[in-house]
Amino acid sequence: MAAAVSDILRMTFSLLLLMLLTLCMKSIKLEAQAGLLASDEAEALREIATQVGKMDWNNKVDPCSNETSWVTPTSSQRPMFDNKVVCNCSFPGGVCHIVAIFLKGQDLAGSLPKSIVKLPYLKNLDLWANYLSGTIPREWANTKLEILSVAVNRLTGPIPSYLGNITTLRYLNIQNNMFSGTVPLNLET
Ligand SMILES: *[C@@H]1O[C@H](CO)[C@@H](O)[C@H](O)[C@H]1NC(C)=O
Ligand SMILES: *[C@@H]1O[C@H](CO)[C@@H](O)[C@H](O)[C@H]1NC(C)=O
Ligand SMILES: *[C@@H]1O[C@H](CO)[C@@H](O)[C@H](O)[C@H]1NC(C)=O
């Protein structure tokens, strides 16, 4: 009889433990899911990586997790080096959007990423000091960039007047490239 009671007690206890564990795991899972990057923006980042030639972003971890492939701590010894994807996770429902990308001194040898147009919240793009070549993509006319630097690269062609279509732009740095022609009138002010 005593044995049976203790058996029941033990079973009840195990059951309670199991329930507690399940609850814990559920809340951990919920926490991990909160503040994730919208999946279309994650896809855009994969396209951008291919376009610029960025090999070391770790697509297995969320770009907004601050994991080191997405945010490499900057060092004062190497101010020309900056590898950072910045998210804003304060949107309704805890959804994150990419607001800035810094890829300075990353030895990137691809082209300017036309897929940034798929990041509608991107305000700041800094591709300073790489080996990027080609021209400025037409797609960029439809971005909402505020700060743009493509300085110190190997860009060619005319400076396109459609840069003037980025009406939100406050700062533009395109110096130290191999652009031809003159600065379009609509960019001079
Ligand atoms: C990542 O870093 C930024 C800036 O330091 C911070 O606001 C954000 O909460 C961090 N995100 C995570 C998931 O730790
Ligand atoms: C993040 O986005 C929210 C919602 O649009 C905005 O209110 C907030 O100012 C943004 N935070 C930063 C640091 O840009
Ligand atoms: C820039 O804006 C002008 C005027 O709205 C428009 O005609 C032109 O197609 C735009 N250029 C690009 C590349 O989107």
PDB file of C-alpha atoms and ligand atoms in Angstrom:
ATOM      1  CA  MET A   1       0.000   0.000   0.000  1.00  0.00           C
ATOM      2  CA  ALA A   2       2.712   2.473   1.081  1.00  0.00           C
ATOM      3  CA  ALA A   3       4.689   1.554  -1.983  1.00  0.00           C
ATOM      4  CA  ALA A   4       1.719   2.342  -4.242  1.00  0.00           C
ATOM      5  CA  VAL A   5       1.219   5.772  -2.678  1.00  0.00           C
ATOM      6  CA  SER A   6       4.861   6.683  -3.085  1.00  0.00           C
ATOM      7  CA  ASP A   7       4.677   5.454  -6.671  1.00  0.00           C
ATOM      8  CA  ILE A   8       1.744   7.749  -7.349  1.00  0.00           C
ATOM      9  CA  LEU A   9       3.563  10.616  -5.652  1.00  0.00           C
ATOM     10  CA  ARG A  10       6.647   9.963  -7.719  1.00  0.00           C
ATOM     11  CA  MET A  11       4.610   9.857 -10.925  1.00  0.00           C
ATOM     12  CA  THR A  12       2.784  13.069 -10.041  1.00  0.00           C
ATOM     13  CA  PHE A  13       6.079  14.735  -9.288  1.00  0.00           C
ATOM     14  CA  SER A  14       7.565  13.580 -12.616  1.00  0.00           C
ATOM     15  CA  LEU A  15       4.505  14.816 -14.436  1.00  0.00           C
ATOM     16  CA  LEU A  16       4.754  18.226 -12.766  1.00  0.00           C
ATOM     17  CA  LEU A  17       8.430  18.410 -13.650  1.00  0.00           C
ATOM     18  CA  LEU A  18       7.640  17.556 -17.246  1.00  0.00           C
ATOM     19  CA  MET A  19       4.973  20.253 -17.419  1.00  0.00           C
ATOM     20  CA  LEU A  20       7.344  22.808 -15.934  1.00  0.00           C
ATOM     21  CA  LEU A  21      10.029  21.868 -18.435  1.00  0.00           C
ATOM     22  CA  THR A  22       7.632  22.151 -21.358  1.00  0.00           C
ATOM     23  CA  LEU A  23       6.545  25.587 -20.154  1.00  0.00           C
ATOM     24  CA  CYS A  24      10.171  26.717 -19.817  1.00  0.00           C
ATOM     25  CA  MET A  25      11.045  25.483 -23.286  1.00  0.00           C
ATOM     26  CA  LYS A  26       8.026  27.229 -24.767  1.00  0.00           C
ATOM     27  CA  SER A  27       9.002  30.578 -23.260  1.00  0.00           C
ATOM     28  CA  ILE A  28      12.616  30.146 -24.392  1.00  0.00           C
ATOM     29  CA  LYS A  29      11.409  29.409 -27.909  1.00  0.00           C
ATOM     30  CA  LEU A  30       9.159  32.466 -27.840  1.00  0.00           C
ATOM     31  CA  GLU A  31      12.057  34.621 -26.699  1.00  0.00           C
ATOM     32  CA  ALA A  32      14.289  33.326 -29.470  1.00  0.00           C
ATOM     33  CA  GLN A  33      11.595  34.022 -32.044  1.00  0.00           C
ATOM     34  CA  ALA A  34      10.957  37.572 -30.913  1.00  0.00           C
ATOM     35  CA  GLY A  35      12.910  40.258 -32.700  1.00  0.00           C
ATOM     36  CA  LEU A  36      13.717  38.396 -35.852  1.00  0.00           C
ATOM     37  CA  LEU A  37      14.433  39.916 -39.218  1.00  0.00           C
ATOM     38  CA  ALA A  38      11.591  39.878 -41.753  1.00  0.00           C
ATOM     39  CA  SER A  39      12.291  36.921 -44.061  1.00  0.00           C
ATOM     40  CA  ASP A  40      12.165  38.940 -47.297  1.00  0.00           C
ATOM     41  CA  GLU A  41      14.924  41.163 -45.892  1.00  0.00           C
ATOM     42  CA  ALA A  42      16.990  38.104 -44.942  1.00  0.00           C
ATOM     43  CA  GLU A  43      16.657  36.955 -48.557  1.00  0.00           C
ATOM     44  CA  ALA A  44      17.666  40.433 -49.802  1.00  0.00           C
ATOM     45  CA  LEU A  45      20.812  40.189 -47.643  1.00  0.00           C
ATOM     46  CA  ARG A  46      21.738  36.917 -49.352  1.00  0.00           C
ATOM     47  CA  GLU A  47      21.397  38.635 -52.729  1.00  0.00           C
ATOM     48  CA  ILE A  48      23.453  41.594 -51.515  1.00  0.00           C
ATOM     49  CA  ALA A  49      26.193  39.227 -50.287  1.00  0.00           C
ATOM     50  CA  THR A  50      26.399  37.688 -53.781  1.00  0.00           C
ATOM     51  CA  GLN A  51      26.394  41.090 -55.496  1.00  0.00           C
ATOM     52  CA  VAL A  52      29.183  42.676 -53.428  1.00  0.00           C
ATOM     53  CA  GLY A  53      31.148  39.443 -52.884  1.00  0.00           C
ATOM     54  CA  LYS A  54      30.650  39.231 -49.116  1.00  0.00           C
ATOM     55  CA  MET A  55      31.507  35.636 -48.195  1.00  0.00           C
ATOM     56  CA  ASP A  56      31.444  35.542 -44.404  1.00  0.00           C
ATOM     57  CA  TRP A  57      27.955  36.541 -43.313  1.00  0.00           C
ATOM     58  CA  ASN A  58      26.605  33.538 -41.414  1.00  0.00           C
ATOM     59  CA  ASN A  59      23.143  32.891 -42.864  1.00  0.00           C
ATOM     60  CA  LYS A  60      22.495  30.213 -40.234  1.00  0.00           C
ATOM     61  CA  VAL A  61      22.082  32.880 -37.553  1.00  0.00           C
ATOM     62  CA  ASP A  62      19.658  35.768 -37.611  1.00  0.00           C
ATOM     63  CA  PRO A  63      21.262  38.932 -39.038  1.00  0.00           C
ATOM     64  CA  CYS A  64      19.753  40.898 -36.134  1.00  0.00           C
ATOM     65  CA  SER A  65      21.308  38.687 -33.444  1.00  0.00           C
ATOM     66  CA  ASN A  66      24.542  40.740 -33.285  1.00  0.00           C
ATOM     67  CA  GLU A  67      26.491  37.522 -33.896  1.00  0.00           C
ATOM     68  CA  THR A  68      30.090  38.325 -34.890  1.00  0.00           C
ATOM     69  CA  SER A  69      29.762  37.657 -38.622  1.00  0.00           C
ATOM     70  CA  TRP A  70      27.055  40.348 -38.752  1.00  0.00           C
ATOM     71  CA  VAL A  71      28.617  42.744 -36.246  1.00  0.00           C
ATOM     72  CA  THR A  72      32.378  42.594 -35.889  1.00  0.00           C
ATOM     73  CA  PRO A  73      33.636  44.707 -32.996  1.00  0.00           C
ATOM     74  CA  THR A  74      35.494  47.725 -34.378  1.00  0.00           C
ATOM     75  CA  SER A  75      39.005  48.462 -33.245  1.00  0.00           C
ATOM     76  CA  SER A  76      40.539  51.922 -32.918  1.00  0.00           C
ATOM     77  CA  GLN A  77      43.670  50.544 -34.626  1.00  0.00           C
ATOM     78  CA  ARG A  78      41.688  49.891 -37.792  1.00  0.00           C
ATOM     79  CA  PRO A  79      39.217  52.758 -38.260  1.00  0.00           C
ATOM     80  CA  MET A  80      38.996  51.929 -41.990  1.00  0.00           C
ATOM     81  CA  PHE A  81      37.536  48.533 -41.136  1.00  0.00           C
ATOM     82  CA  ASP A  82      33.861  48.202 -40.261  1.00  0.00           C
ATOM     83  CA  ASN A  83      31.620  45.171 -40.656  1.00  0.00           C
ATOM     84  CA  LYS A  84      28.171  45.806 -39.265  1.00  0.00           C
ATOM     85  CA  VAL A  85      24.515  45.154 -40.068  1.00  0.00           C
ATOM     86  CA  VAL A  86      22.265  47.334 -37.895  1.00  0.00           C
ATOM     87  CA  CYS A  87      18.652  46.362 -37.202  1.00  0.00           C
ATOM     88  CA  ASN A  88      15.818  48.232 -35.593  1.00  0.00           C
ATOM     89  CA  CYS A  89      13.665  45.724 -33.695  1.00  0.00           C
ATOM     90  CA  SER A  90      11.238  48.288 -32.228  1.00  0.00           C
ATOM     91  CA  PHE A  91       8.587  47.764 -34.863  1.00  0.00           C
ATOM     92  CA  PRO A  92       5.114  46.489 -33.946  1.00  0.00           C
ATOM     93  CA  GLY A  93       5.120  42.759 -33.211  1.00  0.00           C
ATOM     94  CA  GLY A  94       8.848  42.748 -32.498  1.00  0.00           C
ATOM     95  CA  VAL A  95       9.696  42.521 -36.200  1.00  0.00           C
ATOM     96  CA  CYS A  96      13.154  43.781 -37.098  1.00  0.00           C
ATOM     97  CA  HIS A  97      14.114  45.801 -40.154  1.00  0.00           C
ATOM     98  CA  ILE A  98      17.594  46.592 -41.425  1.00  0.00           C
ATOM     99  CA  VAL A  99      18.390  50.282 -41.081  1.00  0.00           C
ATOM    100  CA  ALA A 100      22.131  50.416 -41.784  1.00  0.00           C
ATOM    101  CA  ILE A 101      24.887  48.398 -43.430  1.00  0.00           C
ATOM    102  CA  PHE A 102      28.559  49.214 -42.904  1.00  0.00           C
ATOM    103  CA  LEU A 103      31.040  47.281 -45.035  1.00  0.00           C
ATOM    104  CA  LYS A 104      34.171  49.414 -44.854  1.00  0.00           C
ATOM    105  CA  GLY A 105      37.559  47.988 -45.831  1.00  0.00           C
ATOM    106  CA  GLN A 106      36.144  44.503 -46.402  1.00  0.00           C
ATOM    107  CA  ASP A 107      38.150  43.741 -49.593  1.00  0.00           C
ATOM    108  CA  LEU A 108      34.874  43.380 -51.497  1.00  0.00           C
ATOM    109  CA  ALA A 109      35.497  42.980 -55.231  1.00  0.00           C
ATOM    110  CA  GLY A 110      31.937  42.667 -56.563  1.00  0.00           C
ATOM    111  CA  SER A 111      29.550  45.352 -57.707  1.00  0.00           C
ATOM    112  CA  LEU A 112      27.227  47.818 -55.981  1.00  0.00           C
ATOM    113  CA  PRO A 113      24.283  45.837 -54.550  1.00  0.00           C
ATOM    114  CA  LYS A 114      21.089  46.584 -56.471  1.00  0.00           C
ATOM    115  CA  SER A 115      19.105  44.474 -53.975  1.00  0.00           C
ATOM    116  CA  ILE A 116      19.305  47.171 -51.275  1.00  0.00           C
ATOM    117  CA  VAL A 117      16.074  48.390 -52.877  1.00  0.00           C
ATOM    118  CA  LYS A 118      14.508  45.341 -51.172  1.00  0.00           C
ATOM    119  CA  LEU A 119      15.428  46.806 -47.766  1.00  0.00           C
ATOM    120  CA  PRO A 120      12.766  49.530 -47.488  1.00  0.00           C
ATOM    121  CA  TYR A 121      13.959  50.711 -44.066  1.00  0.00           C
ATOM    122  CA  LEU A 122      17.643  51.075 -45.022  1.00  0.00           C
ATOM    123  CA  LYS A 123      18.825  54.611 -44.273  1.00  0.00           C
ATOM    124  CA  ASN A 124      22.579  54.305 -44.162  1.00  0.00           C
ATOM    125  CA  LEU A 125      24.869  52.410 -46.539  1.00  0.00           C
ATOM    126  CA  ASP A 126      28.636  52.693 -46.202  1.00  0.00           C
ATOM    127  CA  LEU A 127      30.811  50.709 -48.637  1.00  0.00           C
ATOM    128  CA  TRP A 128      33.929  52.822 -48.143  1.00  0.00           C
ATOM    129  CA  ALA A 129      37.319  51.474 -49.269  1.00  0.00           C
ATOM    130  CA  ASN A 130      36.655  48.266 -51.157  1.00  0.00           C
ATOM    131  CA  TYR A 131      37.349  47.143 -54.741  1.00  0.00           C
ATOM    132  CA  LEU A 132      33.776  47.433 -55.988  1.00  0.00           C
ATOM    133  CA  SER A 133      33.488  48.079 -59.718  1.00  0.00           C
ATOM    134  CA  GLY A 134      30.795  48.874 -62.261  1.00  0.00           C
ATOM    135  CA  THR A 135      28.223  51.626 -62.189  1.00  0.00           C
ATOM    136  CA  ILE A 136      25.643  52.921 -59.722  1.00  0.00           C
ATOM    137  CA  PRO A 137      22.523  50.715 -60.083  1.00  0.00           C
ATOM    138  CA  ARG A 138      19.322  52.328 -61.415  1.00  0.00           C
ATOM    139  CA  GLU A 139      17.449  50.510 -58.645  1.00  0.00           C
ATOM    140  CA  TRP A 140      19.041  52.837 -56.110  1.00  0.00           C
ATOM    141  CA  ALA A 141      16.803  55.651 -57.409  1.00  0.00           C
ATOM    142  CA  ASN A 142      13.974  53.961 -55.495  1.00  0.00           C
ATOM    143  CA  THR A 143      15.686  53.675 -52.112  1.00  0.00           C
ATOM    144  CA  LYS A 144      15.063  55.790 -49.023  1.00  0.00           C
ATOM    145  CA  LEU A 145      18.743  56.248 -48.205  1.00  0.00           C
ATOM    146  CA  GLU A 146      19.760  59.210 -46.070  1.00  0.00           C
ATOM    147  CA  ILE A 147      23.496  58.554 -45.892  1.00  0.00           C
ATOM    148  CA  LEU A 148      25.431  56.922 -48.736  1.00  0.00           C
ATOM    149  CA  SER A 149      29.146  56.388 -49.144  1.00  0.00           C
ATOM    150  CA  VAL A 150      30.702  54.421 -51.982  1.00  0.00           C
ATOM    151  CA  ALA A 151      33.965  56.371 -51.757  1.00  0.00           C
ATOM    152  CA  VAL A 152      37.356  54.750 -52.442  1.00  0.00           C
ATOM    153  CA  ASN A 153      36.288  51.994 -54.817  1.00  0.00           C
ATOM    154  CA  ARG A 154      36.742  51.278 -58.532  1.00  0.00           C
ATOM    155  CA  LEU A 155      33.408  52.549 -59.815  1.00  0.00           C
ATOM    156  CA  THR A 156      33.169  53.765 -63.396  1.00  0.00           C
ATOM    157  CA  GLY A 157      30.739  55.411 -65.796  1.00  0.00           C
ATOM    158  CA  PRO A 158      28.973  58.742 -65.478  1.00  0.00           C
ATOM    159  CA  ILE A 159      27.661  59.929 -62.135  1.00  0.00           C
ATOM    160  CA  PRO A 160      23.988  59.197 -62.774  1.00  0.00           C
ATOM    161  CA  SER A 161      21.458  61.978 -62.383  1.00  0.00           C
ATOM    162  CA  TYR A 162      19.000  59.440 -60.913  1.00  0.00           C
ATOM    163  CA  LEU A 163      20.954  59.688 -57.658  1.00  0.00           C
ATOM    164  CA  GLY A 164      18.922  62.879 -57.401  1.00  0.00           C
ATOM    165  CA  ASN A 165      15.794  60.691 -57.247  1.00  0.00           C
ATOM    166  CA  ILE A 166      16.800  59.604 -53.737  1.00  0.00           C
ATOM    167  CA  THR A 167      14.937  62.513 -52.201  1.00  0.00           C
ATOM    168  CA  THR A 168      15.764  61.420 -48.649  1.00  0.00           C
ATOM    169  CA  LEU A 169      19.536  61.652 -49.230  1.00  0.00           C
ATOM    170  CA  ARG A 170      21.364  64.032 -46.874  1.00  0.00           C
ATOM    171  CA  TYR A 171      24.968  62.874 -47.298  1.00  0.00           C
ATOM    172  CA  LEU A 172      26.641  61.458 -50.391  1.00  0.00           C
ATOM    173  CA  ASN A 173      30.292  60.505 -50.768  1.00  0.00           C
ATOM    174  CA  ILE A 174      31.427  59.108 -54.124  1.00  0.00           C
ATOM    175  CA  GLN A 175      34.994  60.431 -54.179  1.00  0.00           C
ATOM    176  CA  ASN A 176      38.064  58.410 -55.137  1.00  0.00           C
ATOM    177  CA  ASN A 177      36.503  56.360 -57.878  1.00  0.00           C
ATOM    178  CA  MET A 178      36.929  56.400 -61.659  1.00  0.00           C
ATOM    179  CA  PHE A 179      33.683  58.113 -62.600  1.00  0.00           C
ATOM    180  CA  SER A 180      33.587  59.993 -65.885  1.00  0.00           C
ATOM    181  CA  GLY A 181      31.898  63.247 -66.810  1.00  0.00           C
ATOM    182  CA  THR A 182      30.618  65.934 -64.522  1.00  0.00           C
ATOM    183  CA  VAL A 183      28.444  65.970 -61.435  1.00  0.00           C
ATOM    184  CA  PRO A 184      24.782  66.233 -62.532  1.00  0.00           C
ATOM    185  CA  LEU A 185      23.208  69.593 -61.811  1.00  0.00           C
ATOM    186  CA  ASN A 186      20.581  68.143 -59.498  1.00  0.00           C
ATOM    187  CA  LEU A 187      23.322  66.822 -57.174  1.00  0.00           C
ATOM    188  CA  GLU A 188      25.367  69.969 -56.909  1.00  0.00           C
ATOM    189  CA  THR A 189      23.609  71.571 -53.982  1.00  0.00           C
TER     190      THR A 189
HETATM  191  C1  LIG B   1      22.250  44.427 -30.974  1.00  0.00           C
HETATM  192  O1  LIG B   1      22.967  45.619 -30.699  1.00  0.00           O
HETATM  193  C2  LIG B   1      22.161  46.799 -30.725  1.00  0.00           C
HETATM  194  C3  LIG B   1      23.071  47.996 -30.574  1.00  0.00           C
HETATM  195  O2  LIG B   1      24.031  47.787 -29.598  1.00  0.00           O
HETATM  196  C4  LIG B   1      21.089  46.701 -29.636  1.00  0.00           C
HETATM  197  O3  LIG B   1      20.266  47.838 -29.696  1.00  0.00           O
HETATM  198  C5  LIG B   1      20.264  45.439 -29.871  1.00  0.00           C
HETATM  199  O4  LIG B   1      19.327  45.280 -28.829  1.00  0.00           O
HETATM  200  C6  LIG B   1      21.137  44.192 -29.960  1.00  0.00           C
HETATM  201  N1  LIG B   1      20.322  43.059 -30.364  1.00  0.00           N
HETATM  202  C7  LIG B   1      20.377  41.876 -29.752  1.00  0.00           C
HETATM  203  C8  LIG B   1      19.491  40.802 -30.298  1.00  0.00           C
HETATM  204  O5  LIG B   1      21.124  41.646 -28.816  1.00  0.00           O
HETATM  205  C1  LIG B   2      13.121  52.177 -34.659  1.00  0.00           C
HETATM  206  O1  LIG B   2      11.873  52.170 -35.300  1.00  0.00           O
HETATM  207  C2  LIG B   2      10.837  52.744 -34.516  1.00  0.00           C
HETATM  208  C3  LIG B   2       9.530  52.485 -35.241  1.00  0.00           C
HETATM  209  O2  LIG B   2       9.539  53.045 -36.528  1.00  0.00           O
HETATM  210  C4  LIG B   2      11.160  54.222 -34.308  1.00  0.00           C
HETATM  211  O3  LIG B   2      10.152  54.814 -33.529  1.00  0.00           O
HETATM  212  C5  LIG B   2      12.503  54.356 -33.608  1.00  0.00           C
HETATM  213  O4  LIG B   2      12.882  55.699 -33.509  1.00  0.00           O
HETATM  214  C6  LIG B   2      13.583  53.584 -34.356  1.00  0.00           C
HETATM  215  N1  LIG B   2      14.789  53.549 -33.544  1.00  0.00           N
HETATM  216  C7  LIG B   2      15.975  53.934 -34.008  1.00  0.00           C
HETATM  217  C8  LIG B   2      17.118  53.804 -33.061  1.00  0.00           C
HETATM  218  O5  LIG B   2      16.122  54.342 -35.136  1.00  0.00           O
HETATM  219  C1  LIG B   3      13.972  59.559 -61.606  1.00  0.00           C
HETATM  220  O1  LIG B   3      12.865  60.433 -61.515  1.00  0.00           O
HETATM  221  C2  LIG B   3      12.417  60.907 -62.784  1.00  0.00           C
HETATM  222  C3  LIG B   3      11.363  61.964 -62.527  1.00  0.00           C
HETATM  223  O2  LIG B   3      10.381  61.503 -61.647  1.00  0.00           O
HETATM  224  C4  LIG B   3      11.896  59.722 -63.599  1.00  0.00           C
HETATM  225  O3  LIG B   3      11.459  60.169 -64.866  1.00  0.00           O
HETATM  226  C5  LIG B   3      13.039  58.724 -63.775  1.00  0.00           C
HETATM  227  O4  LIG B   3      12.559  57.564 -64.444  1.00  0.00           O
HETATM  228  C6  LIG B   3      13.614  58.332 -62.431  1.00  0.00           C
HETATM  229  N1  LIG B   3      14.809  57.521 -62.654  1.00  0.00           N
HETATM  230  C7  LIG B   3      14.958  56.270 -62.195  1.00  0.00           C
HETATM  231  C8  LIG B   3      16.217  55.587 -62.558  1.00  0.00           C
HETATM  232  O5  LIG B   3      14.119  55.716 -61.502  1.00  0.00           O
END
